[in-house]
Short mmCIF file of C-alpha atoms in Angstrom, two decimals:
data_model
loop_
_atom_site.label_atom_id
_atom_site.label_comp_id
_atom_site.label_asym_id
_atom_site.label_seq_id
_atom_site.Cartn_x
_atom_site.Cartn_y
_atom_site.Cartn_z
CA UNK A 1 9.75 -131.74 117.40
CA UNK A 2 12.26 -130.18 115.03
CA UNK A 3 15.91 -129.53 114.54
CA UNK A 4 17.22 -126.25 115.95
CA UNK A 5 17.87 -125.01 112.45
CA UNK A 6 16.33 -125.87 109.13
CA UNK A 7 18.52 -127.91 106.81
CA UNK A 8 16.49 -127.42 103.63
CA UNK A 9 18.30 -125.92 100.66
CA UNK A 10 16.81 -123.13 98.57
CA UNK A 11 16.06 -125.70 95.87
CA UNK A 12 14.20 -127.91 98.33
CA UNK A 13 12.21 -124.93 99.61
CA UNK A 14 11.23 -124.01 96.06
CA UNK A 15 10.25 -127.59 95.27
CA UNK A 16 8.08 -127.89 98.40
CA UNK A 17 6.40 -124.57 97.64
CA UNK A 18 5.61 -125.62 94.08
CA UNK A 19 4.28 -129.01 95.18
CA UNK A 20 2.08 -127.44 97.86
CA UNK A 21 0.60 -125.01 95.37
CA UNK A 22 0.17 -127.50 92.54
CA UNK A 23 -1.09 -130.59 94.34
CA UNK A 24 -1.67 -129.88 98.01
CA UNK A 25 -3.57 -133.07 98.96
CA UNK A 26 -1.09 -135.40 97.27
CA UNK A 27 1.90 -133.59 98.79
CA UNK A 28 0.48 -133.68 102.31
CA UNK A 29 -0.64 -137.31 102.07
CA UNK A 30 2.75 -138.43 100.71
CA UNK A 31 4.72 -136.56 103.38
CA UNK A 32 2.66 -137.84 106.29
CA UNK A 33 2.52 -141.42 104.97
CA UNK A 34 6.28 -141.66 105.54
CA UNK A 35 6.26 -140.52 109.16
CA UNK A 36 5.25 -143.74 110.85
CA UNK A 37 5.89 -147.43 110.46
CA UNK A 38 2.45 -148.28 111.86
CA UNK A 39 -0.48 -148.21 109.43
CA UNK A 40 -2.95 -147.24 112.17
CA UNK A 41 -0.85 -144.20 113.06
CA UNK A 42 -0.24 -143.38 109.40
CA UNK A 43 -3.97 -143.46 108.64
CA UNK A 44 -4.70 -141.21 111.61
CA UNK A 45 -2.03 -138.59 110.89
CA UNK A 46 -2.76 -138.44 107.15
CA UNK A 47 -6.45 -137.96 107.92
CA UNK A 48 -5.73 -135.22 110.45
CA UNK A 49 -3.26 -133.47 108.15
CA UNK A 50 -5.70 -133.46 105.25
CA UNK A 51 -8.47 -132.09 107.49
CA UNK A 52 -6.24 -129.27 108.73
CA UNK A 53 -6.92 -125.90 107.13
CA UNK A 54 -4.57 -125.78 104.13
CA UNK A 55 -3.60 -122.13 104.67
CA UNK A 56 -2.57 -122.92 108.26
CA UNK A 57 -0.54 -125.97 107.30
CA UNK A 58 1.16 -124.18 104.40
CA UNK A 59 2.04 -121.26 106.69
CA UNK A 60 3.47 -123.64 109.26
CA UNK A 61 5.57 -125.50 106.70
CA UNK A 62 6.83 -122.34 105.03
CA UNK A 63 7.74 -120.66 108.31
CA UNK A 64 9.73 -123.72 109.37
CA UNK A 65 12.17 -123.10 106.52
CA UNK A 66 13.63 -119.96 108.03
CA UNK A 67 14.34 -120.52 111.67
CA UNK A 68 17.58 -120.99 113.53
CA UNK A 69 17.51 -121.52 117.29
CA UNK A 70 21.16 -122.53 117.67
CA UNK A 71 22.06 -119.33 119.55
CA UNK A 72 19.19 -119.97 121.97
CA UNK A 73 20.44 -123.50 122.53
CA UNK A 74 23.93 -122.27 123.34
CA UNK A 75 22.48 -120.14 126.17
CA UNK A 76 20.56 -123.03 127.74
CA UNK A 77 22.15 -124.34 130.91
CA UNK A 78 19.80 -127.22 131.64
CA UNK A 79 20.34 -130.76 130.36
CA UNK A 80 18.59 -131.35 127.05
CA UNK A 81 17.02 -134.63 126.00
CA UNK A 82 16.69 -135.22 122.27
CA UNK A 83 14.66 -138.25 121.30
CA UNK A 84 15.05 -139.38 117.73
CA UNK A 85 13.71 -142.13 115.58
CA UNK A 86 16.05 -144.54 113.86
CA UNK A 87 13.81 -143.93 110.83
CA UNK A 88 15.34 -140.47 110.46
CA UNK A 89 19.00 -141.31 110.95
CA UNK A 90 19.77 -142.93 107.64
CA UNK A 91 22.15 -140.29 106.31
CA UNK A 92 25.90 -140.13 106.50
CA UNK A 93 27.60 -140.29 109.87
CA UNK A 94 26.44 -141.43 113.25
CA UNK A 95 23.16 -140.18 114.70
CA UNK A 96 25.16 -137.86 117.00
CA UNK A 97 27.07 -136.41 114.01
CA UNK A 98 23.75 -135.84 112.26
CA UNK A 99 22.34 -134.15 115.39
CA UNK A 100 25.35 -131.86 115.52
CA UNK A 101 24.84 -130.95 111.86
CA UNK A 102 21.27 -129.96 112.76
CA UNK A 103 22.54 -127.53 115.38
CA UNK A 104 22.46 -129.59 118.56
CA UNK A 105 26.24 -129.25 118.86
CA UNK A 106 25.58 -125.98 120.70
CA UNK A 107 23.85 -127.72 123.61
CA UNK A 108 25.94 -127.77 126.79
CA UNK A 109 24.54 -131.02 128.18
CA UNK A 110 22.95 -133.11 125.45
CA UNK A 111 21.50 -136.54 126.04
CA UNK A 112 20.37 -138.40 122.95
CA UNK A 113 18.03 -141.37 122.92
CA UNK A 114 17.36 -143.16 119.65
CA UNK A 115 14.08 -145.07 119.56
CA UNK A 116 13.97 -148.07 117.25
CA UNK A 117 10.80 -149.06 115.48
CA UNK A 118 9.07 -145.70 115.65
CA UNK A 119 8.74 -142.82 113.25
CA UNK A 120 8.07 -139.12 113.72
CA UNK A 121 5.14 -139.68 116.07
CA UNK A 122 6.72 -141.60 118.94
CA UNK A 123 4.05 -140.19 121.24
CA UNK A 124 1.44 -142.14 119.25
CA UNK A 125 3.52 -145.16 118.31
CA UNK A 126 5.14 -145.97 121.67
CA UNK A 127 3.61 -143.63 124.26
CA UNK A 128 4.51 -145.69 127.34
CA UNK A 129 8.10 -146.25 126.26
CA UNK A 130 8.50 -142.59 125.36
CA UNK A 131 7.06 -141.49 128.71
CA UNK A 132 9.43 -143.86 130.50
CA UNK A 133 12.42 -142.37 128.69
CA UNK A 134 11.35 -138.82 129.55
CA UNK A 135 10.67 -139.70 133.18
CA UNK A 136 14.00 -141.47 133.50
CA UNK A 137 15.78 -138.44 132.04
CA UNK A 138 14.05 -135.97 134.35
CA UNK A 139 14.85 -138.08 137.43
CA UNK A 140 18.47 -138.36 136.35
CA UNK A 141 18.71 -134.64 135.56
CA UNK A 142 17.38 -133.71 138.99
CA UNK A 143 20.33 -135.47 140.62
CA UNK A 144 22.94 -133.61 138.54
#
């Protein structure tokens, strides 16, 4: 559910920290409102995020700033499926170039599937389609 390494700059980390401390509810609501294109999913995830213990959510967010799993990925020998939303690939370069910038370039056997029309919560927005993609990948990987 995350990139192998955090791409946030020190300035971004400082800004997020300040926003969390100054206006927690607004920050959380704004962040989660942009994670789905479906209002029913947005309403559900914003509600759940705001009901989550603030100390737990802040700890989770802050700890996500300082991880780097790229060395672990380079040691993996199994095929890896990365499913991404077209909502998140709006930066420069192709989706694959953006994945590589996130650290996925270390994967030995990377399969990327971009899902159109979904946001961060594909498992809520398109559960059947997502399950089909995962099942198809696992069947194909077994024959490798």
